[in-house]
C-alpha positions as a Markdown table, in Angstrom:
| # | Residue | x | y | z |
|---|---|---|---|---|
| 1 | Met | 20.8 | -1.1 | -5.5 |
| 2 | Arg | 21.9 | -0.5 | -9.6 |
| 3 | Val | 23.4 | 2.2 | -10.4 |
| 4 | Glu | 24.5 | 3.8 | -13.8 |
| 5 | Ile | 27.4 | 6.1 | -14.4 |
| 6 | Pro | 26.5 | 8.2 | -17.5 |
| 7 | Val | 29.8 | 8.6 | -20.0 |
| 8 | Asp | 29.7 | 12.4 | -20.0 |
| 9 | Leu | 30.2 | 12.2 | -16.5 |
| 10 | Leu | 33.8 | 10.3 | -17.2 |
| 11 | Ala | 35.2 | 12.4 | -20.0 |
| 12 | Asp | 37.2 | 15.8 | -19.8 |
| 13 | Arg | 36.6 | 18.2 | -17.1 |
| 14 | Gln | 33.7 | 16.5 | -15.4 |
| 15 | Gly | 35.7 | 13.3 | -15.1 |
| 16 | Asp | 38.6 | 15.3 | -13.6 |
| 17 | Glu | 36.3 | 16.9 | -10.9 |
| 18 | Asn | 34.4 | 13.8 | -10.1 |
| 19 | Ala | 37.1 | 11.3 | -10.0 |
| 20 | Glu | 37.1 | 10.7 | -6.3 |
| 21 | Leu | 33.7 | 10.4 | -6.0 |
| 22 | Ile | 33.5 | 8.1 | -9.2 |
| 23 | Leu | 36.2 | 6.2 | -7.8 |
| 24 | Lys | 34.3 | 5.9 | -4.4 |
| 25 | Leu | 31.2 | 4.4 | -6.4 |
| 26 | Ile | 33.3 | 2.1 | -8.3 |
| 27 | Ala | 34.7 | 0.8 | -5.1 |
| 28 | Phe | 30.9 | 0.0 | -4.0 |
| 29 | Phe | 30.6 | -2.5 | -7.2 |
| 30 | Arg | 33.9 | -3.9 | -6.3 |
| 31 | Glu | 32.9 | -4.9 | -2.9 |
| 32 | Ala | 29.4 | -5.8 | -4.2 |
| 33 | Arg | 27.4 | -3.3 | -2.2 |
| 34 | His | 25.9 | -2.3 | -5.2 |
| 35 | Glu | 25.3 | -3.6 | -9.0 |
| 36 | Trp | 26.9 | -1.6 | -11.8 |
| 37 | Val | 24.5 | -0.8 | -14.6 |
| 38 | Ile | 26.7 | -0.2 | -18.0 |
| 39 | Ser | 26.2 | -0.8 | -21.5 |
| 40 | Pro | 28.9 | -2.5 | -23.3 |
| 41 | Arg | 29.6 | 0.3 | -25.9 |
| 42 | Asp | 30.5 | 2.2 | -22.7 |
| 43 | Val | 33.4 | 0.0 | -21.5 |
| 44 | Asp | 36.2 | 2.1 | -23.8 |
| 45 | Ala | 35.0 | 5.3 | -21.8 |
| 46 | Val | 35.5 | 3.7 | -18.4 |
| 47 | His | 38.6 | 2.4 | -19.6 |
| 48 | Ala | 40.1 | 6.0 | -20.6 |
| 49 | Phe | 38.9 | 7.4 | -17.5 |
| 50 | Leu | 40.8 | 4.8 | -15.2 |
| 51 | Glu | 43.7 | 5.0 | -17.2 |
| 52 | Arg | 43.9 | 8.6 | -16.5 |
| 53 | His | 43.1 | 8.5 | -12.6 |
| 54 | Val | 43.8 | 5.3 | -11.4 |
| 55 | Pro | 46.5 | 3.2 | -13.7 |
| 56 | Val | 47.4 | 0.8 | -11.1 |
| 57 | Leu | 43.4 | -0.1 | -10.5 |
| 58 | Ala | 42.6 | 0.1 | -14.2 |
| 59 | Gln | 43.0 | -3.4 | -15.1 |
| 60 | Ile | 40.8 | -4.6 | -11.7 |
| 61 | Tyr | 38.1 | -1.9 | -12.5 |
| 62 | Leu | 38.1 | -2.3 | -16.2 |
| 63 | Leu | 37.2 | -6.1 | -15.8 |
| 64 | Leu | 34.5 | -5.2 | -13.5 |
| 65 | Ala | 32.9 | -3.0 | -15.9 |
| 66 | Gln | 33.5 | -5.6 | -18.6 |
| 67 | Lys | 31.6 | -8.1 | -16.4 |
| 68 | Ala | 29.0 | -5.8 | -15.5 |
| 69 | Ser | 28.3 | -4.5 | -19.1 |
| 70 | Met | 27.8 | -8.2 | -20.3 |
| 71 | Val | 25.2 | -8.7 | -17.6 |
| 72 | Gln | 23.4 | -5.7 | -18.9 |
| 73 | Ala | 23.7 | -6.6 | -22.8 |
| 74 | Trp | 21.7 | -9.9 | -21.7 |
| 75 | Ala | 19.2 | -8.1 | -19.4 |
| 76 | Pro | 15.5 | -8.5 | -20.5 |
| 77 | His | 14.1 | -5.5 | -22.3 |
| 78 | Gly | 13.2 | -3.0 | -19.6 |
| 79 | Gly | 16.0 | -3.9 | -17.4 |
| 80 | Ala | 16.7 | 0.0 | -16.4 |
| 81 | Ala | 13.7 | -0.1 | -13.8 |
| 82 | Gly | 14.9 | 0.8 | -10.7 |
| 83 | Val | 18.4 | 2.2 | -11.6 |
| 84 | Val | 20.2 | 5.3 | -9.9 |
| 85 | Arg | 21.2 | 7.0 | -12.5 |
| 86 | Val | 24.0 | 9.6 | -11.1 |
| 87 | Ala | 24.5 | 13.1 | -12.5 |
| 88 | Gly | 27.1 | 15.7 | -11.9 |
| 89 | Glu | 24.9 | 17.5 | -9.7 |
| 90 | Thr | 23.7 | 14.5 | -7.6 |
| 91 | Leu | 26.8 | 12.5 | -7.5 |
| 92 | Ala | 27.6 | 13.8 | -4.1 |
| 93 | Ala | 24.4 | 13.1 | -2.5 |
| 94 | Asp | 24.1 | 9.6 | -4.4 |
| 95 | Ile | 27.3 | 8.6 | -2.8 |
| 96 | Arg | 25.9 | 9.3 | 0.6 |
| 97 | Asp | 22.5 | 7.6 | 0.0 |
| 98 | Leu | 24.6 | 4.6 | -1.4 |
| 99 | Glu | 27.1 | 4.5 | 1.4 |
| 100 | Arg | 24.5 | 4.1 | 3.8 |
| 101 | Ser | 23.0 | 0.7 | 4.7 |
| 102 | Ala | 19.4 | 0.2 | 3.2 |
| 103 | Val | 16.7 | 0.1 | 5.7 |
| 104 | Leu | 14.0 | -2.7 | 6.6 |
| 105 | Val | 11.3 | -1.7 | 8.8 |
| 106 | Val | 9.0 | -4.4 | 10.6 |
| 107 | Glu | 6.6 | -4.4 | 13.6 |
| 108 | Asn | 8.4 | -6.7 | 15.6 |
| 109 | Ala | 12.2 | -7.0 | 14.6 |
| 110 | Thr | 12.6 | -10.3 | 16.5 |
| 111 | Tyr | 9.7 | -12.3 | 15.4 |
| 112 | Asp | 9.2 | -10.4 | 11.6 |
| 113 | Trp | 12.5 | -11.0 | 10.9 |
| 114 | Gln | 12.5 | -14.7 | 11.8 |
| 115 | Met | 9.7 | -15.4 | 9.5 |
| 116 | Ile | 11.4 | -13.0 | 6.9 |
| 117 | Glu | 14.2 | -15.2 | 7.2 |
| 118 | Ala | 12.2 | -18.4 | 7.0 |
| 119 | Leu | 10.9 | -17.4 | 4.0 |
| 120 | Ala | 13.7 | -16.1 | 2.3 |
| 121 | Arg | 15.6 | -19.4 | 2.7 |
| 122 | Leu | 12.7 | -21.4 | 1.4 |
| 123 | Leu | 12.1 | -19.2 | -1.6 |
| 124 | Gly | 16.1 | -18.6 | -2.5 |
| 125 | Cys | 16.4 | -15.3 | -1.4 |
| 126 | Glu | 19.5 | -15.9 | 1.1 |
| 127 | Asp | 20.9 | -12.8 | -0.8 |
| 128 | Val | 18.4 | -10.7 | 1.3 |
| 129 | Ile | 19.7 | -12.7 | 4.5 |
| 130 | Asp | 23.3 | -12.0 | 3.4 |
| 131 | Ala | 22.8 | -8.4 | 3.0 |
| 132 | Lys | 21.6 | -8.4 | 6.7 |
| 133 | Asp | 24.6 | -10.3 | 8.0 |
| 134 | Asp | 26.8 | -7.8 | 6.2 |
| 135 | Ser | 25.3 | -4.8 | 7.7 |
| 136 | Arg | 24.0 | -3.8 | 3.8 |
| 137 | Leu | 20.4 | -4.1 | 5.3 |
| 138 | Gly | 19.2 | -2.7 | 8.7 |
| 139 | Val | 16.2 | -4.2 | 10.5 |
| 140 | Tyr | 14.6 | -2.1 | 12.6 |
| 141 | Asn | 11.8 | -2.5 | 15.1 |
| 142 | Gly | 8.7 | -0.4 | 15.0 |
| 143 | Gly | 7.0 | -1.4 | 17.8 |
| 144 | Gly | 3.6 | -2.2 | 16.0 |
| 145 | Lys | 2.2 | -0.6 | 13.1 |
| 146 | Asp | 2.1 | 3.1 | 14.0 |
| 147 | Gly | 5.5 | 3.1 | 15.4 |
| 148 | Ala | 6.9 | 1.2 | 12.3 |
| 149 | Val | 5.2 | 3.5 | 9.8 |
| 150 | Arg | 6.5 | 6.7 | 11.8 |
| 151 | His | 10.0 | 5.0 | 11.9 |
| 152 | Ala | 10.2 | 4.4 | 7.9 |
| 153 | Val | 8.8 | 7.8 | 7.3 |
| 154 | Asp | 11.8 | 9.2 | 9.8 |
| 155 | Gln | 14.2 | 6.8 | 7.9 |
| 156 | Ala | 13.3 | 7.8 | 4.6 |
| 157 | Ala | 14.0 | 11.4 | 5.6 |
| 158 | Gln | 17.6 | 10.4 | 6.3 |
| 159 | Phe | 18.4 | 9.9 | 2.6 |
| 160 | Phe | 18.9 | 12.7 | 0.1 |
| 161 | Arg | 17.7 | 11.1 | -3.4 |
| 162 | Thr | 17.0 | 7.8 | -3.2 |
| 163 | Lys | 14.8 | 6.6 | -0.3 |
| 164 | Arg | 16.1 | 3.0 | 0.3 |
| 165 | Val | 13.6 | 2.2 | 2.9 |
| 166 | Val | 11.3 | -0.6 | 3.2 |
| 167 | Leu | 8.1 | -0.9 | 5.4 |
| 168 | Val | 6.4 | -4.5 | 5.5 |
| 169 | Ile | 3.6 | -4.5 | 7.8 |
| 170 | Asp | 0.6 | -7.2 | 8.6 |
| 171 | Ser | -2.6 | -6.0 | 6.6 |
| 172 | Asp | -4.8 | -7.0 | 10.1 |
| 173 | Ser | -7.4 | -8.1 | 7.4 |
| 174 | Phe | -10.2 | -10.2 | 8.7 |
| 175 | His | -11.9 | -10.8 | 5.3 |
| 176 | Pro | -10.3 | -11.4 | 1.6 |
| 177 | Thr | -11.8 | -8.0 | 0.7 |
| 178 | Asp | -10.8 | -6.1 | 4.1 |
| 179 | Arg | -9.1 | -2.6 | 3.3 |
| 180 | Thr | -7.5 | -2.1 | 6.7 |
| 181 | Gly | -6.1 | 1.2 | 8.0 |
| 182 | Asn | -2.7 | -0.3 | 7.7 |
| 183 | His | -3.2 | -0.3 | 4.0 |
| 184 | Glu | -3.9 | 3.7 | 4.6 |
| 185 | Lys | -0.6 | 4.0 | 6.9 |
| 186 | Ala | 1.3 | 2.1 | 4.0 |
| 187 | Glu | 0.0 | 4.7 | 1.5 |
| 188 | Ala | 0.7 | 7.4 | 3.4 |
| 189 | Ala | 4.5 | 6.2 | 4.0 |
| 190 | Ala | 4.9 | 5.7 | 0.4 |
| 191 | Arg | 4.0 | 9.6 | -0.4 |
| 192 | Glu | 7.0 | 10.2 | 1.9 |
| 193 | Gly | 9.5 | 7.9 | -0.4 |
| 194 | Val | 8.9 | 4.7 | 1.5 |
| 195 | Asn | 8.8 | 1.4 | -0.4 |
| 196 | Ser | 6.0 | -0.4 | 1.3 |
| 197 | His | 4.6 | -4.1 | 1.0 |
| 198 | Val | 1.2 | -5.1 | 3.2 |
| 199 | Leu | 0.6 | -8.5 | 3.8 |
| 200 | Arg | -2.2 | -10.0 | 1.6 |
| 201 | Phe | -3.0 | -12.3 | 4.6 |
| 202 | Arg | -3.8 | -11.2 | 8.0 |
| 203 | Glu | -0.3 | -11.4 | 9.8 |
| 204 | Met | 3.1 | -12.9 | 9.1 |
| 205 | Glu | 2.0 | -16.2 | 11.0 |
| 206 | Asn | -0.6 | -17.1 | 8.6 |
| 207 | Tyr | 2.1 | -18.0 | 6.0 |
| 208 | Ile | 3.3 | -20.5 | 8.3 |
| 209 | Pro | 2.6 | -24.1 | 6.5 |
| 210 | Asn | 0.9 | -26.8 | 8.5 |
| 211 | Arg | 3.8 | -28.9 | 8.4 |
| 212 | Val | 5.4 | -26.8 | 10.8 |
| 213 | Leu | 2.7 | -26.4 | 13.1 |
| 214 | Ala | 2.7 | -30.2 | 13.6 |
| 215 | Arg | 6.2 | -29.7 | 15.1 |
| 216 | Gln | 5.0 | -27.6 | 17.6 |
| 217 | Pro | 4.1 | -29.6 | 20.9 |
| 218 | Lys | 7.3 | -30.6 | 23.0 |
| 219 | Arg | 5.3 | -32.7 | 25.2 |
| 220 | Ile | 3.1 | -36.0 | 24.3 |
| 221 | Val | 0.2 | -34.8 | 26.4 |
| 222 | Glu | -0.1 | -31.8 | 24.0 |
| 223 | Met | 0.1 | -34.0 | 20.8 |
| 224 | Ser | -3.4 | -35.1 | 20.4 |
| 225 | Ser | -4.9 | -31.4 | 21.0 |
| 226 | Met | -2.4 | -30.4 | 18.5 |
| 227 | Ala | -3.3 | -33.1 | 15.8 |
| 228 | Lys | -7.1 | -32.2 | 16.3 |
| 229 | Arg | -6.4 | -28.3 | 15.9 |
| 230 | Leu | -4.8 | -29.4 | 12.7 |
| 231 | Glu | -7.3 | -31.5 | 11.2 |
| 232 | Ser | -10.0 | -28.6 | 11.8 |
| 233 | Leu | -7.5 | -26.3 | 10.3 |
| 234 | Lys | -7.3 | -28.4 | 7.4 |
| 235 | Asn | -11.0 | -28.0 | 6.6 |
| 236 | Phe | -10.7 | -24.2 | 6.4 |
| 237 | Ser | -10.4 | -23.0 | 3.0 |
| 238 | Pro | -7.4 | -20.9 | 1.7 |
| 239 | Glu | -9.0 | -17.5 | 2.2 |
| 240 | Gln | -10.2 | -18.8 | 5.7 |
| 241 | Arg | -7.2 | -19.6 | 6.8 |
| 242 | Ala | -5.5 | -16.5 | 5.6 |
| 243 | His | -7.5 | -14.6 | 8.0 |
| 244 | Phe | -7.7 | -16.8 | 10.7 |
| 245 | Asp | -5.9 | -15.6 | 14.0 |
| 246 | Met | -3.2 | -18.1 | 14.1 |
| 247 | Lys | -1.8 | -17.3 | 17.7 |
| 248 | His | -5.1 | -17.0 | 19.7 |
| 249 | Gly | -8.0 | -18.7 | 17.6 |
| 250 | Phe | -11.6 | -18.1 | 18.3 |
| 251 | Lys | -11.1 | -17.8 | 22.1 |
| 252 | Gly | -11.8 | -14.1 | 23.5 |
| 253 | Lys | -13.5 | -12.5 | 26.5 |
| 254 | Pro | -17.3 | -12.1 | 25.4 |
| 255 | Gln | -18.1 | -8.3 | 24.8 |
| 256 | Lys | -21.1 | -7.0 | 26.4 |
| 257 | Ser | -22.2 | -5.2 | 23.2 |
| 258 | Leu | -23.5 | -8.2 | 21.0 |
| 259 | Asp | -22.9 | -6.1 | 17.8 |
| 260 | Arg | -19.0 | -6.1 | 18.5 |
| 261 | Lys | -18.7 | -9.7 | 18.9 |
| 262 | Arg | -20.9 | -13.0 | 18.4 |
| 263 | Arg | -20.3 | -15.6 | 20.9 |
| 264 | His | -21.4 | -19.4 | 20.8 |
| 265 | Ala | -21.6 | -22.1 | 23.1 |
| 266 | Ser | -22.9 | -25.5 | 22.9 |
| 267 | Lys | -22.1 | -26.3 | 26.5 |
| 268 | Ala | -19.5 | -25.0 | 29.3 |
| 269 | Gly | -16.3 | -25.2 | 28.1 |
| 270 | Thr | -17.1 | -25.1 | 24.5 |
| 271 | Ala | -17.3 | -21.0 | 23.9 |
| 272 | Tyr | -15.6 | -19.7 | 20.7 |
| 273 | Val | -16.0 | -15.8 | 19.5 |
| 274 | Ile | -16.0 | -14.6 | 16.1 |
| 275 | Pro | -15.3 | -11.4 | 15.3 |
| 276 | Pro | -18.1 | -9.7 | 13.1 |
| 277 | Arg | -15.2 | -8.2 | 10.9 |
| 278 | His | -15.0 | -11.8 | 9.7 |
| 279 | Gly | -18.4 | -11.3 | 7.9 |
| 280 | Asp | -19.9 | -14.5 | 6.6 |
| 281 | Leu | -16.3 | -15.9 | 6.2 |
| 282 | Tyr | -16.6 | -18.5 | 8.7 |
| 283 | Asp | -20.5 | -19.2 | 8.2 |
| 284 | Glu | -19.8 | -22.6 | 6.5 |
| 285 | Val | -17.6 | -24.1 | 8.9 |
| 286 | Gly | -18.4 | -26.9 | 11.4 |
| 287 | Glu | -19.3 | -25.8 | 14.8 |
| 288 | Gln | -16.8 | -28.2 | 16.2 |
| 289 | Asp | -14.1 | -27.2 | 14.0 |
| 290 | Leu | -14.9 | -23.6 | 15.7 |
| 291 | Ile | -14.6 | -25.0 | 18.9 |
| 292 | Thr | -11.5 | -27.0 | 18.4 |
| 293 | Leu | -9.8 | -24.0 | 17.2 |
| 294 | Gln | -10.5 | -21.4 | 19.8 |
| 295 | Glu | -7.2 | -21.8 | 21.3 |
| 296 | Gly | -4.9 | -21.2 | 18.3 |
| 297 | Phe | -1.5 | -22.3 | 18.0 |
| 298 | Gly | 0.3 | -19.7 | 20.2 |
| 299 | Thr | 3.0 | -16.8 | 19.8 |
| 300 | Asp | 6.3 | -18.8 | 19.5 |
| 301 | Leu | 5.6 | -19.6 | 16.0 |
| 302 | Pro | 8.0 | -17.7 | 13.8 |
| 303 | Gly | 11.0 | -19.2 | 15.9 |
| 304 | Leu | 9.7 | -22.4 | 15.4 |
| 305 | Phe | 9.2 | -21.8 | 11.5 |
| 306 | Leu | 12.9 | -20.8 | 11.2 |
| 307 | Arg | 14.1 | -23.6 | 13.0 |
| 308 | Glu | 12.3 | -26.2 | 11.0 |
| 309 | Val | 13.5 | -24.3 | 7.4 |
| 310 | Met | 16.9 | -24.7 | 9.1 |
| 311 | Arg | 16.7 | -28.4 | 9.8 |
| 312 | Gly | 15.3 | -29.1 | 6.3 |
| 313 | Gly | 11.8 | -30.0 | 7.8 |
| 314 | Val | 9.8 | -27.6 | 5.4 |
| 315 | Ser | 10.3 | -27.0 | 1.8 |
| 316 | Glu | 8.8 | -24.4 | -0.8 |
| 317 | Arg | 6.2 | -27.2 | -1.9 |
| 318 | Asp | 4.7 | -26.1 | 1.5 |
| 319 | Leu | 4.2 | -22.7 | 0.9 |
| 320 | Ala | 2.4 | -23.6 | -2.1 |
| 321 | Gly | -0.2 | -25.2 | -0.2 |
| 322 | Leu | -1.3 | -22.3 | 1.5 |
| 323 | Gly | -3.2 | -20.9 | -1.5 |
| 324 | Pro | -2.8 | -19.4 | -4.8 |
| 325 | Gly | -0.4 | -16.5 | -5.5 |
| 326 | Val | 1.3 | -17.1 | -2.0 |
| 327 | Lys | 4.5 | -17.5 | -3.3 |
| 328 | Gln | 4.1 | -14.7 | -6.0 |
| 329 | Glu | 3.4 | -12.1 | -3.4 |
| 330 | Leu | 6.3 | -13.1 | -1.1 |
| 331 | Gln | 8.5 | -13.1 | -4.1 |
| 332 | Ser | 7.6 | -9.7 | -4.7 |
| 333 | Met | 8.0 | -8.7 | -1.1 |
| 334 | Phe | 11.6 | -10.0 | -1.6 |
| 335 | Glu | 11.9 | -8.0 | -5.0 |
| 336 | Thr | 10.9 | -4.9 | -3.2 |
| 337 | Ile | 13.4 | -5.2 | -0.2 |
| 338 | Arg | 16.2 | -6.2 | -2.9 |
| 339 | Gly | 15.2 | -3.2 | -4.7 |
| 340 | Val | 16.9 | -1.1 | -2.0 |
| 341 | Ile | 19.9 | -3.1 | -0.7 |
């Protein structure tokens, strides 16, 4: 978090009464747990406070204040957004909020974190990974959308003033214009102070580049089938790919009610199912591609994605191939996470 200490909190009686808490706050900056927001004109006031209360540590903390003030001096206009500005009456509560770990709630802590870590490494957001490794960010398993929302709201209630909780969930959207119940759930959580990000694509797995999918088969006999599936997937538009069920494809049990699902079959063994919620999204796709993609790409994709990123087999450029605005959306997600760390 970015934190500002007003000058009047350091001076005279206020400075004396709050000295212990203020020094604890400055220790957070020294440990790089949080970022100090301070104007160059306020450094002298910090100097006087430190000389009065901690003469031995004064030079170390003063240097920290000077460095932070130079960062603030060069910050773009509007750089005060997202800053926790402490006050005398909120200082104790702010300290308790800031010494807790920030919270990231996802639907599945294993698979979703593998996806987030892989994307963070591709987009230069390793600081988010470092925060988790240093226990400054805790990743919690929601056990699905409803559980994730409930857990995020419960976690937000543990903070006094600054709700350092982020919820990241799939949209489960079948069409680019789809507004799903997950959007409503995220908005409900936001009203409780949770910072929410609903993925624009259907699920996390839709952000996995084709280059990664090509590395999936372990047996030679499966490579031909995978190559065909990839070729059919490449025939999709970015919007069609974004809302395709990457794990299970168009395979599914036919429903008794035809208004719930449409089932097509040219001959035995070539059936595919298109849920009606897709609308006209796949109307222009060739039938052979739909048949080929009935299988999907399996459920172990996040781990494969992370391994490929770690070995250098995929780059940021591959994300751009998923369609316009993908990198910007993911960067926005990471800024939301950074905003609570």
